[in-house]
Short mmCIF file of C-alpha atoms in Angstrom, two decimals:
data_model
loop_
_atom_site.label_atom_id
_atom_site.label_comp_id
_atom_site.label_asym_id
_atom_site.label_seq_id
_atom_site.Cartn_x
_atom_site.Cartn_y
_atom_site.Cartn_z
CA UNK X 1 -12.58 4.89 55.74
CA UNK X 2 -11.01 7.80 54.12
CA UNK X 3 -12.46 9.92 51.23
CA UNK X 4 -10.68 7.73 47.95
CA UNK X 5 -12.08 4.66 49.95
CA UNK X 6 -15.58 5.78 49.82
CA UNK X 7 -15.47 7.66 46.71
CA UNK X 8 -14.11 3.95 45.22
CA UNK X 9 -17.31 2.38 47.32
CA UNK X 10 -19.44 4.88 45.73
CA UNK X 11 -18.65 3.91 41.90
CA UNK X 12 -18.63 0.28 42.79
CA UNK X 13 -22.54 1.15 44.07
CA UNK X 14 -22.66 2.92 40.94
CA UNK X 15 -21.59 0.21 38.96
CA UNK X 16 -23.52 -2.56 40.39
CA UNK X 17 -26.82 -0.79 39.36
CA UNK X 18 -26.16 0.19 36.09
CA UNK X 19 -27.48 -2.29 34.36
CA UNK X 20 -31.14 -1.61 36.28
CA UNK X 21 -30.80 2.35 35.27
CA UNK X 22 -30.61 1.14 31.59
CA UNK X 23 -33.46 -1.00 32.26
CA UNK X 24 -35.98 1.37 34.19
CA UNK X 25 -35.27 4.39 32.01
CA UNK X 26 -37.80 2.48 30.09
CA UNK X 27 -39.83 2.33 32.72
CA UNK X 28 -39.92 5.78 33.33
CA UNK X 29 -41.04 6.91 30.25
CA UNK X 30 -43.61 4.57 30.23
CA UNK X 31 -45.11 5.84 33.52
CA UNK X 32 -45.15 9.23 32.53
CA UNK X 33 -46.57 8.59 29.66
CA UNK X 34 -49.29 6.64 31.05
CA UNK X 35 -49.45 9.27 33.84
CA UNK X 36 -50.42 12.01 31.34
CA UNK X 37 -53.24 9.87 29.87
CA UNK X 38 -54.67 9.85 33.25
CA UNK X 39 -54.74 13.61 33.39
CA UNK X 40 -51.69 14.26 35.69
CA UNK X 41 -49.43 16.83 34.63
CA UNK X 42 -45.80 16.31 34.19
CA UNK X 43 -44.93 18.15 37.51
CA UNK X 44 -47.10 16.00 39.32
CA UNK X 45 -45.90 12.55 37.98
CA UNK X 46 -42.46 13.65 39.04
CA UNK X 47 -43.65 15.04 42.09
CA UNK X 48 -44.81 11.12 42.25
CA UNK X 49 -41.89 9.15 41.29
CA UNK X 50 -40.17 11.58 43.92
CA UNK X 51 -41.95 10.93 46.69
CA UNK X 52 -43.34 7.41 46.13
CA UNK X 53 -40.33 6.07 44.88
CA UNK X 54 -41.67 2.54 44.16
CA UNK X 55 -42.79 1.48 40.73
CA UNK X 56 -44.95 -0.79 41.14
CA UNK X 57 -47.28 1.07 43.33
CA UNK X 58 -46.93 3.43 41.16
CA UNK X 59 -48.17 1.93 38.09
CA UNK X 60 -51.32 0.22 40.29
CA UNK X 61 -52.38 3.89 40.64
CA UNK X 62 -52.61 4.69 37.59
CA UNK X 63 -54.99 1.80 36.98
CA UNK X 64 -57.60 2.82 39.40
CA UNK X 65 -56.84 7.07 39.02
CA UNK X 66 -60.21 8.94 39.32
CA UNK X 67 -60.60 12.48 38.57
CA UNK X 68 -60.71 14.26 41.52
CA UNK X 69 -58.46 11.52 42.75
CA UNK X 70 -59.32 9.28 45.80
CA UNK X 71 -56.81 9.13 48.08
CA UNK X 72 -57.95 7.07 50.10
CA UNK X 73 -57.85 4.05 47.85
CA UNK X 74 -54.36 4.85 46.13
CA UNK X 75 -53.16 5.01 49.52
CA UNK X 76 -54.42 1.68 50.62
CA UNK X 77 -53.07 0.15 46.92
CA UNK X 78 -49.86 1.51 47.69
CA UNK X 79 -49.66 -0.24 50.98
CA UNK X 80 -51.02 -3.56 49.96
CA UNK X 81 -48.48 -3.44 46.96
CA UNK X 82 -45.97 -2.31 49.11
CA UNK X 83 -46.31 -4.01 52.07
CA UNK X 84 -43.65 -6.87 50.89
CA UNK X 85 -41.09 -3.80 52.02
CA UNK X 86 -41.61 -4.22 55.93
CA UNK X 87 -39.62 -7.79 54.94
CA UNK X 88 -36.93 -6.35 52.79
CA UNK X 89 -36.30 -3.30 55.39
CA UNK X 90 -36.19 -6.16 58.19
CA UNK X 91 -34.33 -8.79 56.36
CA UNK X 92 -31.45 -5.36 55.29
CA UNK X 93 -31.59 -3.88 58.23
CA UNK X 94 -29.95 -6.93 60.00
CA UNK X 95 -27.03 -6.18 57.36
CA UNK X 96 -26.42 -2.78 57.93
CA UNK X 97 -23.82 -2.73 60.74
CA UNK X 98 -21.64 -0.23 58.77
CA UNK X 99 -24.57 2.54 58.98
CA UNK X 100 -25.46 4.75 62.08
CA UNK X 101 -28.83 4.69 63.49
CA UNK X 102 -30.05 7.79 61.58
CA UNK X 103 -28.52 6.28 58.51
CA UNK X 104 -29.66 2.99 58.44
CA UNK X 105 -33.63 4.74 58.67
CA UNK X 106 -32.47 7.43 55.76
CA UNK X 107 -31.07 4.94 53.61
CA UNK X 108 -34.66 1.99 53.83
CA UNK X 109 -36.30 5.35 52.64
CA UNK X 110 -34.81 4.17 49.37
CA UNK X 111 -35.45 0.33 49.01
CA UNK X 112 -37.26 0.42 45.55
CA UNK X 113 -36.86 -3.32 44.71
CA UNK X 114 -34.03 -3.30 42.62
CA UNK X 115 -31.49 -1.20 45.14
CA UNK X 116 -32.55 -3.59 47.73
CA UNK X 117 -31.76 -6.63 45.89
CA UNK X 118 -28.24 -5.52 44.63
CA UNK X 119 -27.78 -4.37 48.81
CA UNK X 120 -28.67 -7.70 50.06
CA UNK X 121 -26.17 -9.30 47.22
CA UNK X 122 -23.43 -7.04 48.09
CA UNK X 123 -24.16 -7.80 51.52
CA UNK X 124 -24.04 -11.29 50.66
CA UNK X 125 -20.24 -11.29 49.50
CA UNK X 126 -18.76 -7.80 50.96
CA UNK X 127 -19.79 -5.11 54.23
CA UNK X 128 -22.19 -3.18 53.10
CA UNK X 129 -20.88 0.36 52.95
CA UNK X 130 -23.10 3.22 53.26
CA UNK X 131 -20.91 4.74 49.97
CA UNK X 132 -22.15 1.84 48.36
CA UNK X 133 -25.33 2.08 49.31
CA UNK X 134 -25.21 5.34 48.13
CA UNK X 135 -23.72 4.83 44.76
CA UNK X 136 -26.73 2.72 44.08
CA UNK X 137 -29.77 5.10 45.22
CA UNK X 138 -28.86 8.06 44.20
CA UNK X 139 -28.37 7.34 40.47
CA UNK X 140 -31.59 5.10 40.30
CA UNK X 141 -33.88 7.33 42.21
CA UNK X 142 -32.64 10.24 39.59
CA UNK X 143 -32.97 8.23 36.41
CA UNK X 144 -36.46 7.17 37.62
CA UNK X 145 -37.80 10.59 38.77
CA UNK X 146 -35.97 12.56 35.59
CA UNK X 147 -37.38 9.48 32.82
CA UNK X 148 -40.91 9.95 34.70
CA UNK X 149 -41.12 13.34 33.80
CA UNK X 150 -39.43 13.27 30.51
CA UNK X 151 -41.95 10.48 29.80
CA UNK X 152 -44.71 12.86 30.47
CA UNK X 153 -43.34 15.55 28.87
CA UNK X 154 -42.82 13.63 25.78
CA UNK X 155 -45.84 10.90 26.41
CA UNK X 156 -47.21 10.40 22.49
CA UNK X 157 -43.67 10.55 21.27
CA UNK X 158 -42.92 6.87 22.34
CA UNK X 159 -42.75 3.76 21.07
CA UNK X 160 -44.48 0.61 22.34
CA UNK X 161 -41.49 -0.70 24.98
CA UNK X 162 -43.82 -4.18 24.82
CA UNK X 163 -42.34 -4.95 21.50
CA UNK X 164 -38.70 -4.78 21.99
CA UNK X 165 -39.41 -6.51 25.44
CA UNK X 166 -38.10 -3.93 27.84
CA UNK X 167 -40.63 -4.55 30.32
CA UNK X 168 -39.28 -8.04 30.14
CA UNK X 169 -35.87 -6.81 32.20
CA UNK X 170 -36.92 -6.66 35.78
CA UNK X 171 -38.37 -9.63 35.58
CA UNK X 172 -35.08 -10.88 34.32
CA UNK X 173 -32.95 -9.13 36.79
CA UNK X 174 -35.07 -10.57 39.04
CA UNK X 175 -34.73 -14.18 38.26
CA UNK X 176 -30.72 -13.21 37.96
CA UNK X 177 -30.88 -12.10 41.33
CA UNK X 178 -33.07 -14.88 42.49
CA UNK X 179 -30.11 -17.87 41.50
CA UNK X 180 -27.40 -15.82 43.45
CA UNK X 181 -29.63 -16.53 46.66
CA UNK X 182 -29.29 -20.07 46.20
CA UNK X 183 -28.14 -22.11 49.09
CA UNK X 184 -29.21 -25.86 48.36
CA UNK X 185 -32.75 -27.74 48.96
CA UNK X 186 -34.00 -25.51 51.49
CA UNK X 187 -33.88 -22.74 48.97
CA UNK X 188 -35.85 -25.32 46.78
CA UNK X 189 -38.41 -25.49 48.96
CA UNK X 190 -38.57 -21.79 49.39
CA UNK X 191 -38.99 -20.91 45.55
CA UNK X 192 -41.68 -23.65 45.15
CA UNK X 193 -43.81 -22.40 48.01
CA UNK X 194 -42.99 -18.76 47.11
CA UNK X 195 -43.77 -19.37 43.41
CA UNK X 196 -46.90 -21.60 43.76
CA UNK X 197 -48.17 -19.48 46.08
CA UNK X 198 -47.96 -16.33 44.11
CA UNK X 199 -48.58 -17.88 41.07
CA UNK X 200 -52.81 -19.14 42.52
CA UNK X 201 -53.06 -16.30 44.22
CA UNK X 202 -53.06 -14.11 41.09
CA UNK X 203 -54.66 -16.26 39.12
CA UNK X 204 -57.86 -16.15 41.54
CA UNK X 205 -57.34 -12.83 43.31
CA UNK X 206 -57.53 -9.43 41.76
CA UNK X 207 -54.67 -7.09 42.46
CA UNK X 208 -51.34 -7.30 44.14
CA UNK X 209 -52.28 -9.64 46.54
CA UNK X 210 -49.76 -12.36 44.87
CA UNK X 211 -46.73 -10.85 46.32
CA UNK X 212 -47.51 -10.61 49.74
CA UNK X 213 -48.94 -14.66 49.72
CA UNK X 214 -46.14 -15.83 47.60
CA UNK X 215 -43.38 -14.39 50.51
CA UNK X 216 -45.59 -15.38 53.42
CA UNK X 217 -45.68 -19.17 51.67
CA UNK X 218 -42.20 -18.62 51.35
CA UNK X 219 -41.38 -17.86 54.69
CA UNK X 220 -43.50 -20.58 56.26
CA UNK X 221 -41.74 -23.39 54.12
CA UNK X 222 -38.22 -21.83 55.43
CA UNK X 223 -39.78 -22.22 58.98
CA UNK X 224 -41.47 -25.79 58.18
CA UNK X 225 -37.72 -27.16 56.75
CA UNK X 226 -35.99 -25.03 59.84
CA UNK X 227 -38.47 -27.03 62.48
CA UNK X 228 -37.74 -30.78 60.77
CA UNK X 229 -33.81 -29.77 60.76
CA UNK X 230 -34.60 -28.67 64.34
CA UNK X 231 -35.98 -32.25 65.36
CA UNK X 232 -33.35 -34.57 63.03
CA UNK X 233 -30.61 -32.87 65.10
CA UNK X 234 -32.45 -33.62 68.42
CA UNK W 1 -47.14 23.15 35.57
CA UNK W 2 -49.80 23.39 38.05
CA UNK W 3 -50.45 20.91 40.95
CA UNK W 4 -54.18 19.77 41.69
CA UNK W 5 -55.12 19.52 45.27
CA UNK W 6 -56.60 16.03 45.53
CA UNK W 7 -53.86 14.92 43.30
CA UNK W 8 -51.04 16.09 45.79
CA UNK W 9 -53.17 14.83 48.81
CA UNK W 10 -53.25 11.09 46.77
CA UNK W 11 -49.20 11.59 45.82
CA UNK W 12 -48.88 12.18 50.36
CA UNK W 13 -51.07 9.48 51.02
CA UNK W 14 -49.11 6.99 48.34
CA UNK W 15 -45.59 7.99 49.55
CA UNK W 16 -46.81 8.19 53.83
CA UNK W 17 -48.14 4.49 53.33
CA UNK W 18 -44.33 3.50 51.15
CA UNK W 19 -42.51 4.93 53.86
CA UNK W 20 -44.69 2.99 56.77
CA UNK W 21 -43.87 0.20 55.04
CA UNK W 22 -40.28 0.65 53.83
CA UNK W 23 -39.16 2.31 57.55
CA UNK W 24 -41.46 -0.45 60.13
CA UNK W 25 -39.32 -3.63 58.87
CA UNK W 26 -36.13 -1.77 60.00
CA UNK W 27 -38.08 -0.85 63.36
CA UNK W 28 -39.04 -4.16 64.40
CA UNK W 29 -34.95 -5.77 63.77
CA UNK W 30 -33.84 -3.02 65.74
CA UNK W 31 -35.85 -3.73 68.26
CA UNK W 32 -36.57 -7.93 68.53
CA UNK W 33 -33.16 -9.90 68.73
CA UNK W 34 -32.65 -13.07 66.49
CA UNK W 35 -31.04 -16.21 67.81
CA UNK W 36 -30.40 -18.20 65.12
CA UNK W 37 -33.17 -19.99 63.64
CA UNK W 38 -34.95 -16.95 62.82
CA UNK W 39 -32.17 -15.64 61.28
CA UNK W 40 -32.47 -18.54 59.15
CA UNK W 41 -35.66 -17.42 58.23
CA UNK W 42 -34.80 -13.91 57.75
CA UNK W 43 -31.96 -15.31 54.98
CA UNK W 44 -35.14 -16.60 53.16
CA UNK W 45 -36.65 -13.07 52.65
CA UNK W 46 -35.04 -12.23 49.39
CA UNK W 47 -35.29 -15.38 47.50
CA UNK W 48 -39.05 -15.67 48.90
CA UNK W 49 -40.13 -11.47 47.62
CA UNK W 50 -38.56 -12.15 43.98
CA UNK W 51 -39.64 -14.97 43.79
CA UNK W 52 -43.52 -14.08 43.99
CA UNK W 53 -42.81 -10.77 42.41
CA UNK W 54 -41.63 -13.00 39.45
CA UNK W 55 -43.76 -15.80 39.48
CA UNK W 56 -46.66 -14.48 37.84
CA UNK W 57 -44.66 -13.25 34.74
CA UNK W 58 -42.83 -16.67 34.52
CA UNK W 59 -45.20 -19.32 34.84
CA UNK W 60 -48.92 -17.22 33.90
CA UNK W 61 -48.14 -14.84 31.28
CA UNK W 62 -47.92 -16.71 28.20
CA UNK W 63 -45.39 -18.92 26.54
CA UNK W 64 -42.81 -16.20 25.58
CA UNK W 65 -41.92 -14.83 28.85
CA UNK W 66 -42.30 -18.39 30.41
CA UNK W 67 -39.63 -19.47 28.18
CA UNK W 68 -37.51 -16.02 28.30
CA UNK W 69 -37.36 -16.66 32.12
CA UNK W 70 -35.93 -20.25 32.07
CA UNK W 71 -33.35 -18.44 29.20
CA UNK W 72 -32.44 -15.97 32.04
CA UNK W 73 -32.19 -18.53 34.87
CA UNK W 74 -29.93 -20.97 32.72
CA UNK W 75 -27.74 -17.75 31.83
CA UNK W 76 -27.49 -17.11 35.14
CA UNK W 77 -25.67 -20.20 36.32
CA UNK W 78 -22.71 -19.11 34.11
CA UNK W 79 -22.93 -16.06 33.00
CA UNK W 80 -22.57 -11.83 33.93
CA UNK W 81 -25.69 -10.12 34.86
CA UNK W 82 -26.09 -7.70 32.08
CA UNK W 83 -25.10 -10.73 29.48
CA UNK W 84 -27.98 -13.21 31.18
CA UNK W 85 -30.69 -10.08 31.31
CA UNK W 86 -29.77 -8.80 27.86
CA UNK W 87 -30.37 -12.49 26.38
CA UNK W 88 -33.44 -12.50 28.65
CA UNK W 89 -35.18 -9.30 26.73
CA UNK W 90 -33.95 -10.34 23.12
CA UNK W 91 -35.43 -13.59 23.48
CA UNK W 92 -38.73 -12.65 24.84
CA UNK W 93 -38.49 -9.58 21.77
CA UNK W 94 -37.95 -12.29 19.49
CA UNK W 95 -40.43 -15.31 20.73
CA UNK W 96 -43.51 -12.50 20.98
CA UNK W 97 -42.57 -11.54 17.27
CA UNK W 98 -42.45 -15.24 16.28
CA UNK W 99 -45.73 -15.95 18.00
CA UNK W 100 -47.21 -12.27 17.10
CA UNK W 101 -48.69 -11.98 21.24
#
């Protein structure tokens, strides 16, 4: 691939994730500004985004932040709430012919939900390039570090993002992302398990517990309708 | 401008357990090969993660996003990305103004 090729792989990345940079801008500010309430400073909730890199997690530590903080149980909420990554970096990694060894570990550094799911939907229709790849992370893990900090720097400035439903677009992109995935009945069965799952789980659990039952339901009804193909065929 | 011990220790701990998590799925491809009925399993991943990440918002939260998701899915089936999510947000802006959640 020569430099124009992967320069033109690189804004097609780019291009595929703009839409999520408009959306977790948002975002962003949000966390810092919740971040400062909690008594971090804006360095340090940047110095978070940076490192952590994963939303979700990151907003769960806000919840339970204690002053000095404990990291032991941050830690451990980071891992529970991230722990449905050790299937995304699995199910990816099968798609990532195109990237060298070192590459393909450098690049699952990066799989904050929403580059992953535009990587396994490129994947889905294209090779995935590590240009592309590329052209998604690096613009998404900027706009969420840089809107992090401005959101702490600016924290009481801010509007309510609740009221003009902005935390309603990942969610959306989601469920967008969810119908391109689609491949008939067994998918059915899949989403059903997946959603049903999640959906009890939260409703009697506390935490983030939902994500990580809803996928393992989900799973197990792929195997279950993978097993009764198996014996049909027999 | 300053960073607090315990704080940075919490911000290592956070990242050491994302990166355990994001880095051991690619370790255990790499090293396990698939014939093809786990593969087939493997193709469920995605749909199976959204969908629990999303289930919650779209079936427990409260009428507005419930109906704001079926909005987005419906969208979906015809229409670009950015159209279906931008109709997604303006109709849950819209339904928690009408119901005043």
């Amino acid at each position: 691939m020569n430099e124009n090729e992967k320069w033109a792989e690189f804004l097609g990345g780019m291009r595929a994730i703009s839409p999520l940079i408009a959306a977790v801008i948002p975002i962003g500010l949000v966390f810092g500004a919740v971040a400062v309430t909690k008594g971090l400073s804006p360095v340090e909730t940047a110095l978070m985004s940076a490192l952590v890199f994963a939303g979700g997690s990151q907003f769960v530590a806000m919840d339970i932040w204690t002053h000095p903080a404990s990291w032991t149980s941050v830690g451990f909420a980071a891992l529970l709430v991230n722990i449905r990554h050790v299937l995304m970096s699995a199910s990816l990694g099968t798609k990532m012919q195109a990237f060298g060894r070192r590459r393909r570990y450098f690049a699952s550094l990066f799989l904050a939900d929403e580059i992953w799911a535009m990587a396994e939907s490129r994947a889905g229709l294209a090779r995935l390039t590590p240009a592309w790849f590329a052209g998604l992370a690096a613009p998404f893990y900027l706009a969420w570090v840089l809107s992090s900090f401005a959101g702490a720097t600016l924290g009481a400035f801010l509007g309510d993002p609740v009221v003009l439903g902005l935390d309603f677009a990942f969610p959306a992109v989601f469920i967008v992302l969810v119908t391109g995935f689609w491949k008939g009945s067994e998918t059915g069965a899949v989403l059903i398990a997946s959603g049903a799952a999640a959906v009890a789980t939260e409703h009697f659990v506390p935490g983030v517990w939902h994500i990580a039952a809803g996928a393992a339901a989900g799973l197990l009804a792929a195997v279950a309708s993978g097993s009764r193909r198996a014996e049909v065929t027999q | 401008m300053t960073v607090d011990f315990s704080t940075l220790v919490a911000i290592i701990a956070m990242a050491a357990a994302t990166v355990l998590t994001r880095l051991s799925g690619l370790v255990l491809v790499w090293h396990v090969s698939f014939e093809k009925s786990r593969r087939k399993v493997i193709e469920s991943i995605p749909p199976a993660v959204l969908m629990a990440v999303v289930a919650p918002t779209a079936f427990a939260t409260g009428i507005a996003e419930s109906i704001a998701c079926a909005v987005t899915a419906i969208a979906a089936l015809r229409l670009p990305m950015l159209v279906s999510v931008a109709l997604g947000v303006l109709c849950v802006a819209l339904l928690r103004a009408a119901t005043g959640e």
